[in-house]
mmCIF file of C-alpha atoms in Angstrom:
data_model
loop_
_atom_site.group_PDB
_atom_site.id
_atom_site.type_symbol
_atom_site.label_atom_id
_atom_site.label_comp_id
_atom_site.label_asym_id
_atom_site.label_seq_id
_atom_site.Cartn_x
_atom_site.Cartn_y
_atom_site.Cartn_z
ATOM 1 C CA MET A 98 -62.088 -52.083 62.796
ATOM 2 C CA PRO A 99 -63.613 -49.812 60.044
ATOM 3 C CA ALA A 100 -67.523 -49.792 59.884
ATOM 4 C CA SER A 101 -68.794 -51.844 56.952
ATOM 5 C CA GLY A 102 -72.054 -51.639 55.038
ATOM 6 C CA ILE A 103 -73.883 -49.917 52.249
ATOM 7 C CA LEU A 104 -74.324 -46.211 52.009
ATOM 8 C CA TYR A 105 -77.019 -45.074 50.008
ATOM 9 C CA GLY A 106 -76.683 -41.338 48.830
ATOM 10 C CA HIS A 107 -76.422 -39.029 45.775
ATOM 11 C CA PRO A 108 -73.867 -36.108 45.796
ATOM 12 C CA VAL A 109 -76.404 -33.336 44.999
ATOM 13 C CA SER A 110 -77.531 -33.572 48.664
ATOM 14 C CA GLN A 111 -75.227 -32.294 51.436
ATOM 15 C CA PRO A 112 -75.969 -34.898 54.368
ATOM 16 C CA CYS A 113 -74.825 -37.590 52.028
ATOM 17 C CA ARG A 114 -71.457 -35.625 51.071
ATOM 18 C CA SER A 115 -70.997 -35.211 54.478
ATOM 19 C CA VAL A 116 -70.732 -39.003 55.228
ATOM 20 C CA GLN A 117 -68.858 -39.526 51.966
ATOM 21 C CA TRP A 118 -66.444 -37.025 52.833
ATOM 22 C CA TYR A 119 -65.985 -38.694 56.079
ATOM 23 C CA LEU A 120 -65.551 -42.337 54.512
ATOM 24 C CA ASP A 121 -62.737 -40.624 52.188
ATOM 25 C CA TYR A 122 -61.077 -38.877 54.821
ATOM 26 C CA SER A 123 -60.899 -42.033 57.120
ATOM 27 C CA GLY A 124 -59.905 -44.079 53.975
ATOM 28 C CA ASN A 125 -62.581 -46.344 54.567
ATOM 29 C CA THR A 126 -62.962 -48.976 51.622
ATOM 30 C CA THR A 127 -65.270 -51.399 53.526
ATOM 31 C CA VAL A 128 -68.495 -49.328 53.249
ATOM 32 C CA GLU A 129 -69.998 -49.940 49.759
ATOM 33 C CA ARG A 130 -71.665 -46.708 48.031
ATOM 34 C CA LYS A 131 -74.618 -47.066 45.853
ATOM 35 C CA VAL A 132 -76.031 -43.978 44.278
ATOM 36 C CA VAL A 133 -79.883 -42.805 44.559
ATOM 37 C CA ASP A 134 -81.058 -40.835 41.971
ATOM 38 C CA ILE A 135 -83.084 -38.770 43.926
ATOM 39 C CA MET A 136 -83.482 -36.229 40.832
ATOM 40 C CA ALA A 137 -85.229 -38.955 39.136
ATOM 41 C CA GLY A 138 -87.255 -40.055 42.311
ATOM 42 C CA ALA A 139 -85.299 -43.261 43.059
ATOM 43 C CA HIS A 140 -85.738 -42.628 46.901
ATOM 44 C CA LYS A 141 -89.508 -42.858 46.328
ATOM 45 C CA GLN A 142 -89.552 -46.381 44.705
ATOM 46 C CA PRO A 143 -90.670 -49.414 46.730
ATOM 47 C CA ASP A 144 -87.617 -51.221 46.958
ATOM 48 C CA TYR A 145 -85.918 -48.015 48.761
ATOM 49 C CA VAL A 146 -88.830 -47.306 50.929
ATOM 50 C CA ALA A 147 -89.121 -50.701 52.045
ATOM 51 C CA LYS A 148 -85.592 -50.288 53.567
ATOM 52 C CA PHE A 149 -86.251 -46.511 54.554
ATOM 53 C CA PRO A 150 -89.866 -45.551 55.000
ATOM 54 C CA ASN A 151 -89.233 -41.793 55.050
ATOM 55 C CA HIS A 152 -87.426 -42.052 51.515
ATOM 56 C CA GLN A 153 -84.395 -40.253 53.093
ATOM 57 C CA VAL A 154 -80.898 -40.016 51.610
ATOM 58 C CA PRO A 155 -78.397 -40.853 53.191
ATOM 59 C CA GLY A 156 -79.373 -44.295 54.038
ATOM 60 C CA PHE A 157 -77.011 -46.652 55.868
ATOM 61 C CA GLU A 158 -77.622 -50.733 55.720
ATOM 62 C CA THR A 159 -75.464 -52.747 57.985
ATOM 63 C CA GLU A 160 -74.083 -56.092 56.949
ATOM 64 C CA ASP A 161 -77.096 -57.895 58.851
ATOM 65 C CA GLY A 162 -79.696 -55.745 57.257
ATOM 66 C CA PHE A 163 -80.313 -52.895 59.792
ATOM 67 C CA CYS A 164 -81.456 -50.037 58.022
ATOM 68 C CA PHE A 165 -81.111 -46.466 59.546
ATOM 69 C CA ALA A 166 -80.989 -42.568 58.111
ATOM 70 C CA GLU A 167 -79.807 -39.241 59.255
ATOM 71 C CA SER A 168 -76.606 -38.046 58.391
ATOM 72 C CA SER A 169 -75.411 -37.253 62.139
ATOM 73 C CA ALA A 170 -76.246 -40.936 63.272
ATOM 74 C CA ILE A 171 -74.423 -42.410 60.081
ATOM 75 C CA LEU A 172 -71.547 -40.350 60.801
ATOM 76 C CA LYS A 173 -71.252 -41.325 64.356
ATOM 77 C CA HIS A 174 -71.794 -45.184 63.251
ATOM 78 C CA VAL A 175 -69.136 -44.848 60.743
ATOM 79 C CA SER A 176 -66.483 -43.083 63.127
ATOM 80 C CA ARG A 177 -67.127 -44.820 66.289
ATOM 81 C CA ASP A 178 -63.691 -46.611 66.307
ATOM 82 C CA ASP A 179 -61.992 -43.604 64.958
ATOM 83 C CA GLU A 180 -59.685 -41.927 67.741
ATOM 84 C CA LYS A 181 -58.749 -38.985 65.720
ATOM 85 C CA ILE A 182 -62.681 -37.873 65.484
ATOM 86 C CA LYS A 183 -64.825 -39.127 68.049
ATOM 87 C CA PRO A 184 -65.272 -37.058 71.039
ATOM 88 C CA GLN A 185 -62.763 -37.839 74.045
ATOM 89 C CA THR A 186 -64.708 -36.852 76.964
ATOM 90 C CA ALA A 187 -68.265 -36.687 77.884
ATOM 91 C CA LYS A 188 -68.141 -32.655 77.464
ATOM 92 C CA ASP A 189 -66.810 -32.918 74.226
ATOM 93 C CA GLU A 190 -69.472 -35.264 73.273
ATOM 94 C CA ALA A 191 -71.925 -32.943 74.635
ATOM 95 C CA ARG A 192 -70.865 -30.062 72.368
ATOM 96 C CA LEU A 193 -70.645 -32.201 69.616
ATOM 97 C CA ASN A 194 -74.543 -33.309 70.098
ATOM 98 C CA GLU A 195 -75.242 -29.558 70.884
ATOM 99 C CA TYR A 196 -74.016 -28.778 67.434
ATOM 100 C CA PHE A 197 -76.097 -31.436 65.644
ATOM 101 C CA GLY A 198 -79.239 -30.288 67.010
ATOM 102 C CA ARG A 199 -78.238 -26.525 66.042
ATOM 103 C CA HIS A 200 -77.050 -27.715 62.882
ATOM 104 C CA TYR A 201 -80.609 -29.134 61.765
ATOM 105 C CA SER A 202 -82.444 -26.445 63.402
ATOM 106 C CA GLN A 203 -80.539 -23.395 62.414
ATOM 107 C CA VAL A 204 -77.968 -23.743 59.634
ATOM 108 C CA ARG A 205 -79.262 -26.645 57.460
ATOM 109 C CA LYS A 206 -83.112 -25.501 57.772
ATOM 110 C CA PHE A 207 -82.194 -22.252 56.178
ATOM 111 C CA SER A 208 -79.289 -23.122 53.654
ATOM 112 C CA THR A 209 -81.706 -25.706 52.318
ATOM 113 C CA GLU A 210 -84.455 -23.334 51.844
ATOM 114 C CA VAL A 211 -81.978 -20.875 50.133
ATOM 115 C CA PHE A 212 -80.683 -23.718 47.769
ATOM 116 C CA PHE A 213 -83.852 -25.176 47.162
ATOM 117 C CA HIS A 214 -85.591 -22.165 45.853
ATOM 118 C CA HIS A 215 -82.706 -20.951 44.036
ATOM 119 C CA LEU A 216 -81.894 -24.221 42.160
ATOM 120 C CA LEU A 217 -85.613 -25.846 41.890
ATOM 121 C CA THR A 218 -88.519 -23.516 42.451
ATOM 122 C CA LYS A 219 -87.021 -20.322 41.326
ATOM 123 C CA ASP A 220 -88.916 -18.543 44.066
ATOM 124 C CA GLU A 221 -86.670 -15.224 44.578
ATOM 125 C CA GLU A 222 -88.900 -14.205 47.574
ATOM 126 C CA LYS A 223 -88.385 -17.386 49.552
ATOM 127 C CA LYS A 224 -84.810 -17.700 48.659
ATOM 128 C CA GLN A 225 -84.193 -14.136 50.082
ATOM 129 C CA ALA A 226 -86.274 -15.010 53.168
ATOM 130 C CA GLY A 227 -83.594 -17.920 53.649
ATOM 131 C CA LEU A 228 -80.834 -15.665 53.044
ATOM 132 C CA VAL A 229 -82.133 -13.280 55.857
ATOM 133 C CA ALA A 230 -82.890 -16.215 58.098
ATOM 134 C CA ILE A 231 -79.149 -17.808 57.895
ATOM 135 C CA LYS A 232 -77.416 -14.502 57.985
ATOM 136 C CA PRO A 233 -77.181 -14.557 62.207
ATOM 137 C CA GLN A 234 -75.645 -18.009 62.073
ATOM 138 C CA LEU A 235 -73.164 -17.189 59.319
ATOM 139 C CA GLU A 236 -72.168 -14.155 61.404
ATOM 140 C CA SER A 237 -71.828 -16.404 64.396
ATOM 141 C CA TYR A 238 -69.742 -18.872 62.970
ATOM 142 C CA ASN A 239 -67.869 -16.278 60.931
ATOM 143 C CA GLU A 240 -66.717 -14.483 64.305
ATOM 144 C CA LYS A 241 -65.769 -18.141 65.987
ATOM 145 C CA LEU A 242 -63.828 -19.095 63.050
ATOM 146 C CA GLY A 243 -61.740 -15.763 63.567
ATOM 147 C CA LYS A 244 -60.564 -17.199 66.781
ATOM 148 C CA GLN A 245 -60.521 -20.932 66.173
ATOM 149 C CA LYS A 246 -59.445 -23.317 63.370
ATOM 150 C CA TYR A 247 -62.659 -25.417 63.164
ATOM 151 C CA ILE A 248 -66.124 -25.311 64.404
ATOM 152 C CA LEU A 249 -65.764 -26.743 67.776
ATOM 153 C CA GLY A 250 -62.207 -25.378 68.409
ATOM 154 C CA ASP A 251 -58.953 -26.612 66.955
ATOM 155 C CA LYS A 252 -59.542 -30.106 66.463
ATOM 156 C CA LEU A 253 -61.188 -31.391 63.319
ATOM 157 C CA THR A 254 -64.642 -33.239 64.623
ATOM 158 C CA LEU A 255 -67.946 -34.247 62.928
ATOM 159 C CA ALA A 256 -69.211 -30.865 63.347
ATOM 160 C CA ASP A 257 -67.147 -29.824 60.630
ATOM 161 C CA PHE A 258 -68.303 -32.651 58.330
ATOM 162 C CA LEU A 259 -71.802 -31.400 58.746
ATOM 163 C CA PHE A 260 -71.171 -27.694 58.658
ATOM 164 C CA ALA A 261 -68.701 -27.147 55.802
ATOM 165 C CA PRO A 262 -70.626 -28.935 52.894
ATOM 166 C CA GLU A 263 -73.637 -27.108 53.931
ATOM 167 C CA VAL A 264 -72.344 -23.622 53.788
ATOM 168 C CA ASP A 265 -69.881 -24.233 50.650
ATOM 169 C CA GLN A 266 -73.132 -25.323 48.440
ATOM 170 C CA MET A 267 -74.096 -21.516 48.978
ATOM 171 C CA GLU A 268 -71.434 -20.679 46.233
ATOM 172 C CA ALA A 269 -74.771 -22.124 44.117
ATOM 173 C CA VAL A 270 -76.555 -19.094 44.560
ATOM 174 C CA GLY A 271 -73.661 -16.652 44.097
ATOM 175 C CA LYS A 272 -70.146 -15.802 45.226
ATOM 176 C CA GLU A 273 -71.484 -12.739 46.888
ATOM 177 C CA VAL A 274 -73.441 -14.533 49.758
ATOM 178 C CA LEU A 275 -70.433 -15.853 51.193
ATOM 179 C CA ALA A 276 -67.922 -12.503 50.544
ATOM 180 C CA PRO A 277 -68.878 -10.814 53.930
ATOM 181 C CA TYR A 278 -67.758 -13.928 55.944
ATOM 182 C CA GLN A 279 -63.986 -13.936 55.180
ATOM 183 C CA ASN A 280 -63.209 -16.183 58.041
ATOM 184 C CA ILE A 281 -65.806 -18.857 56.891
ATOM 185 C CA LEU A 282 -64.084 -18.666 53.359
ATOM 186 C CA LYS A 283 -60.495 -18.873 54.697
ATOM 187 C CA TYR A 284 -61.705 -21.979 56.675
ATOM 188 C CA LEU A 285 -63.335 -23.442 53.538
ATOM 189 C CA GLU A 286 -60.186 -22.998 51.429
ATOM 190 C CA ARG A 287 -58.049 -24.416 54.626
ATOM 191 C CA LEU A 288 -60.209 -27.515 54.306
ATOM 192 C CA THR A 289 -59.582 -27.730 50.572
ATOM 193 C CA THR A 290 -55.985 -27.904 51.169
ATOM 194 C CA ASP A 291 -55.627 -29.443 54.227
ATOM 195 C CA VAL A 292 -58.196 -32.109 54.650
ATOM 196 C CA LYS A 293 -58.464 -35.192 52.837
ATOM 197 C CA GLY A 294 -61.450 -35.677 50.887
ATOM 198 C CA TYR A 295 -62.933 -32.253 51.175
ATOM 199 C CA LYS A 296 -62.004 -31.031 47.550
ATOM 200 C CA GLU A 297 -63.534 -34.236 45.976
ATOM 201 C CA CYS A 298 -66.561 -33.996 48.474
ATOM 202 C CA ILE A 299 -67.285 -30.622 46.913
ATOM 203 C CA GLY A 300 -66.494 -31.408 43.265
ATOM 204 C CA GLY A 301 -68.905 -34.153 43.575
ATOM 205 C CA MET A 302 -71.528 -31.770 44.200
ATOM 206 C CA ARG A 303 -70.466 -29.401 41.510
ATOM 207 C CA SER A 304 -70.310 -32.009 39.076
ATOM 208 C CA ALA A 305 -73.842 -32.859 39.923
ATOM 209 C CA LEU A 306 -74.921 -29.447 39.541
ATOM 210 C CA GLY A 307 -73.114 -28.494 36.607
ATOM 211 C CA LEU A 308 -70.996 -25.926 38.359
ATOM 212 C CA ASN A 309 -67.392 -27.221 37.602
ATOM 213 C CA LYS A 310 -67.603 -25.040 34.355
ATOM 214 C CA THR A 311 -64.504 -22.825 34.288
ATOM 215 C CA ALA A 312 -65.375 -19.091 33.990
ATOM 216 C CA PRO A 313 -64.710 -17.734 30.636
ATOM 217 C CA ALA A 314 -61.871 -15.152 30.263
ATOM 218 C CA LEU A 315 -63.342 -11.876 29.718
ATOM 219 C CA LYS A 316 -61.263 -8.747 28.273
ATOM 220 C CA LEU A 317 -63.401 -5.547 27.866
ATOM 221 C CA VAL A 318 -61.767 -3.075 25.500
ATOM 222 C CA TYR A 319 -62.619 0.837 25.380
ATOM 223 C CA PHE A 320 -61.088 3.940 25.327
ATOM 224 C CA GLU A 321 -59.886 5.833 28.283
ATOM 225 C CA LEU A 322 -63.059 7.180 29.625
ATOM 226 C CA PRO A 323 -66.400 5.812 30.870
ATOM 227 C CA GLY A 324 -68.825 6.026 27.984
ATOM 228 C CA ARG A 325 -70.517 3.125 26.454
ATOM 229 C CA ALA A 326 -68.309 0.761 28.357
ATOM 230 C CA GLU A 327 -69.056 1.790 32.081
ATOM 231 C CA PRO A 328 -72.411 -0.164 32.493
ATOM 232 C CA ALA A 329 -70.573 -3.521 31.615
ATOM 233 C CA ARG A 330 -67.342 -2.497 33.813
ATOM 234 C CA LEU A 331 -70.018 -1.591 36.659
ATOM 235 C CA ALA A 332 -71.998 -4.704 36.386
ATOM 236 C CA PHE A 333 -68.871 -6.722 36.421
ATOM 237 C CA ALA A 334 -67.520 -5.002 39.332
ATOM 238 C CA VAL A 335 -70.565 -5.447 41.427
ATOM 239 C CA GLY A 336 -71.048 -9.026 40.529
ATOM 240 C CA GLY A 337 -67.517 -9.833 41.377
ATOM 241 C CA VAL A 338 -66.867 -11.244 38.222
ATOM 242 C CA ALA A 339 -63.261 -11.387 36.929
ATOM 243 C CA PHE A 340 -62.475 -9.262 33.729
ATOM 244 C CA GLU A 341 -59.431 -7.234 32.142
ATOM 245 C CA ASP A 342 -60.466 -3.793 31.519
ATOM 246 C CA LYS A 343 -58.217 -2.811 28.445
ATOM 247 C CA ARG A 344 -58.108 0.807 27.880
ATOM 248 C CA VAL A 345 -56.886 2.018 24.620
ATOM 249 C CA SER A 346 -55.711 5.289 22.987
ATOM 250 C CA GLY A 347 -57.567 6.268 19.685
ATOM 251 C CA GLU A 348 -54.286 5.575 17.802
ATOM 252 C CA GLU A 349 -53.932 2.203 19.303
ATOM 253 C CA TRP A 350 -57.448 1.212 18.446
ATOM 254 C CA GLY A 351 -57.227 2.564 15.005
ATOM 255 C CA MET A 352 -53.955 1.379 13.929
ATOM 256 C CA LYS A 353 -53.646 -1.932 15.981
ATOM 257 C CA ILE A 354 -56.734 -3.255 17.000
ATOM 258 C CA LYS A 355 -59.524 -2.326 14.484
ATOM 259 C CA PRO A 356 -57.786 -4.075 11.477
ATOM 260 C CA THR A 357 -57.616 -7.145 13.328
ATOM 261 C CA VAL A 358 -61.410 -7.657 14.647
ATOM 262 C CA GLY A 359 -64.903 -8.103 12.861
ATOM 263 C CA PRO A 360 -66.531 -5.199 14.922
ATOM 264 C CA LYS A 361 -65.510 -2.003 13.698
ATOM 265 C CA GLN A 362 -66.341 -0.126 16.967
ATOM 266 C CA LEU A 363 -65.953 -0.043 20.587
ATOM 267 C CA PRO A 364 -66.481 -1.314 23.077
ATOM 268 C CA LEU A 365 -65.568 -4.925 22.388
ATOM 269 C CA LEU A 366 -66.074 -7.903 25.020
ATOM 270 C CA ASP A 367 -63.690 -10.954 24.493
ATOM 271 C CA VAL A 368 -65.242 -13.976 25.572
ATOM 272 C CA ASP A 369 -62.663 -17.044 25.485
ATOM 273 C CA GLY A 370 -61.166 -15.551 22.117
ATOM 274 C CA GLU A 371 -64.783 -14.737 20.652
ATOM 275 C CA VAL A 372 -65.219 -11.065 20.060
ATOM 276 C CA ILE A 373 -68.217 -9.480 20.463
ATOM 277 C CA GLY A 374 -69.388 -5.783 19.747
ATOM 278 C CA GLN A 375 -72.129 -3.601 20.477
ATOM 279 C CA SER A 376 -72.620 -1.961 23.990
ATOM 280 C CA ASN A 377 -76.175 -2.958 24.737
ATOM 281 C CA ALA A 378 -75.223 -6.413 23.672
ATOM 282 C CA ILE A 379 -72.314 -6.422 26.221
ATOM 283 C CA MET A 380 -73.993 -4.644 28.865
ATOM 284 C CA ARG A 381 -76.864 -7.435 28.764
ATOM 285 C CA TYR A 382 -74.327 -10.239 28.929
ATOM 286 C CA ALA A 383 -72.444 -8.591 31.626
ATOM 287 C CA GLY A 384 -75.812 -8.469 33.716
ATOM 288 C CA SER A 385 -76.663 -11.987 32.811
ATOM 289 C CA VAL A 386 -73.324 -13.295 34.442
ATOM 290 C CA SER A 387 -73.506 -10.821 37.379
ATOM 291 C CA SER A 388 -75.604 -11.208 40.622
ATOM 292 C CA LEU A 389 -75.963 -9.078 43.613
ATOM 293 C CA GLY A 390 -77.567 -10.466 46.910
ATOM 294 C CA GLY A 391 -78.386 -13.779 44.996
ATOM 295 C CA LYS A 392 -80.291 -11.939 42.230
ATOM 296 C CA GLN A 393 -79.091 -11.605 38.513
ATOM 297 C CA LEU A 394 -78.421 -7.967 37.372
ATOM 298 C CA TYR A 395 -80.208 -8.813 34.068
ATOM 299 C CA PRO A 396 -83.410 -10.469 35.175
ATOM 300 C CA LYS A 397 -84.267 -13.883 33.955
ATOM 301 C CA GLU A 398 -87.895 -13.558 34.103
ATOM 302 C CA ALA A 399 -89.141 -11.983 30.884
ATOM 303 C CA GLY A 400 -91.333 -9.571 32.198
ATOM 304 C CA GLU A 401 -88.706 -8.019 34.366
ATOM 305 C CA ALA A 402 -86.245 -8.064 31.582
ATOM 306 C CA LEU A 403 -88.497 -6.184 29.383
ATOM 307 C CA LYS A 404 -88.664 -3.246 31.898
ATOM 308 C CA VAL A 405 -84.998 -3.047 31.902
ATOM 309 C CA ASP A 406 -84.597 -3.042 28.377
ATOM 310 C CA GLU A 407 -87.100 -0.533 28.073
ATOM 311 C CA PHE A 408 -85.115 1.651 30.504
ATOM 312 C CA CYS A 409 -81.819 0.847 28.740
ATOM 313 C CA ASP A 410 -83.283 1.863 25.347
ATOM 314 C CA ILE A 411 -84.402 5.200 26.654
ATOM 315 C CA VAL A 412 -81.046 6.187 28.126
ATOM 316 C CA GLY A 413 -79.716 4.878 24.769
ATOM 317 C CA GLU A 414 -81.684 7.594 22.859
ATOM 318 C CA VAL A 415 -80.627 10.221 25.476
ATOM 319 C CA PHE A 416 -76.849 9.145 25.051
ATOM 320 C CA GLY A 417 -76.969 9.454 21.175
ATOM 321 C CA PRO A 418 -77.200 13.152 21.046
ATOM 322 C CA LEU A 419 -75.704 13.797 24.111
ATOM 323 C CA GLY A 420 -72.515 11.919 22.776
ATOM 324 C CA LYS A 421 -72.118 13.907 19.886
ATOM 325 C CA THR A 422 -71.275 17.152 22.189
ATOM 326 C CA PHE A 423 -68.263 15.563 23.379
ATOM 327 C CA ALA A 424 -66.616 16.310 19.980
ATOM 328 C CA ILE A 425 -67.592 20.032 20.425
ATOM 329 C CA GLU A 426 -64.481 22.304 21.627
ATOM 330 C CA GLU A 427 -66.354 25.561 21.670
ATOM 331 C CA GLU A 428 -68.257 25.581 25.156
ATOM 332 C CA THR A 429 -71.320 27.906 24.175
ATOM 333 C CA GLU A 430 -71.993 25.796 21.130
ATOM 334 C CA ARG A 431 -71.598 22.472 23.366
#
């Protein structure tokens, strides 16, 4: 008989998403789901604290009014009659409980630190400390997932319902964070395509954080040489940002492209059909949408951006006279 009661949670919370994903996966329609707007402090209101004194989400209320928290406890409660998911032997249960302990002390502890400081405090030093701390765990699970299908072996367990949403949220920090862990990325892709409810689970988080926006289509247009387009090309490449690198001849530019666009010099950047000129503007845009190690290449902080602008302007002053020499054919004169 499927579990019933009320689940209190919010899609931005990974532990909440873990439980919601399991309910979707198992087809449970008897558990009522109530959104607690933690972003507005609803979990600290008296009526909620009366049920959950530690103002945690998710919280679960059974039909007889018994209230308890902790996602692992809720997962075990709502899956207790699920023969496909629950541990089959005492050893299986011990292994699962071992993961529960490891998840909260070694995975969630540090991923939350990264996510929290990236999204809310903007404390880059603490975020980077979290990335360093979680690295050994990501390396360990990446190695395991190169040998087995799921976290505890070749069978889906509650460990996957905790681990996957926790790690997948790292995309909010930057795609390059998970890039070294190809087995984890393949595992997450398998869950998206093969396991019911996972895609929707992640979609809820991305919608709550505004991450579902489609990346713009980018086309950078310049001649067949590095020149003034190269800084933007490098920024896109370093940040893993998809773009079309269109290289044109002088004839193609003068005869076909130039008459059809507003800016009358290259490089040009086409952003979803809007054409932008000026190499410095394009370079700053490329730096703003590209990150390395979780840090935006063109800084958000005004003081840091000022230093970058100063250096770029110095390079620009040097490049101007230098660029004129490219047209001088005689070597001595050049």
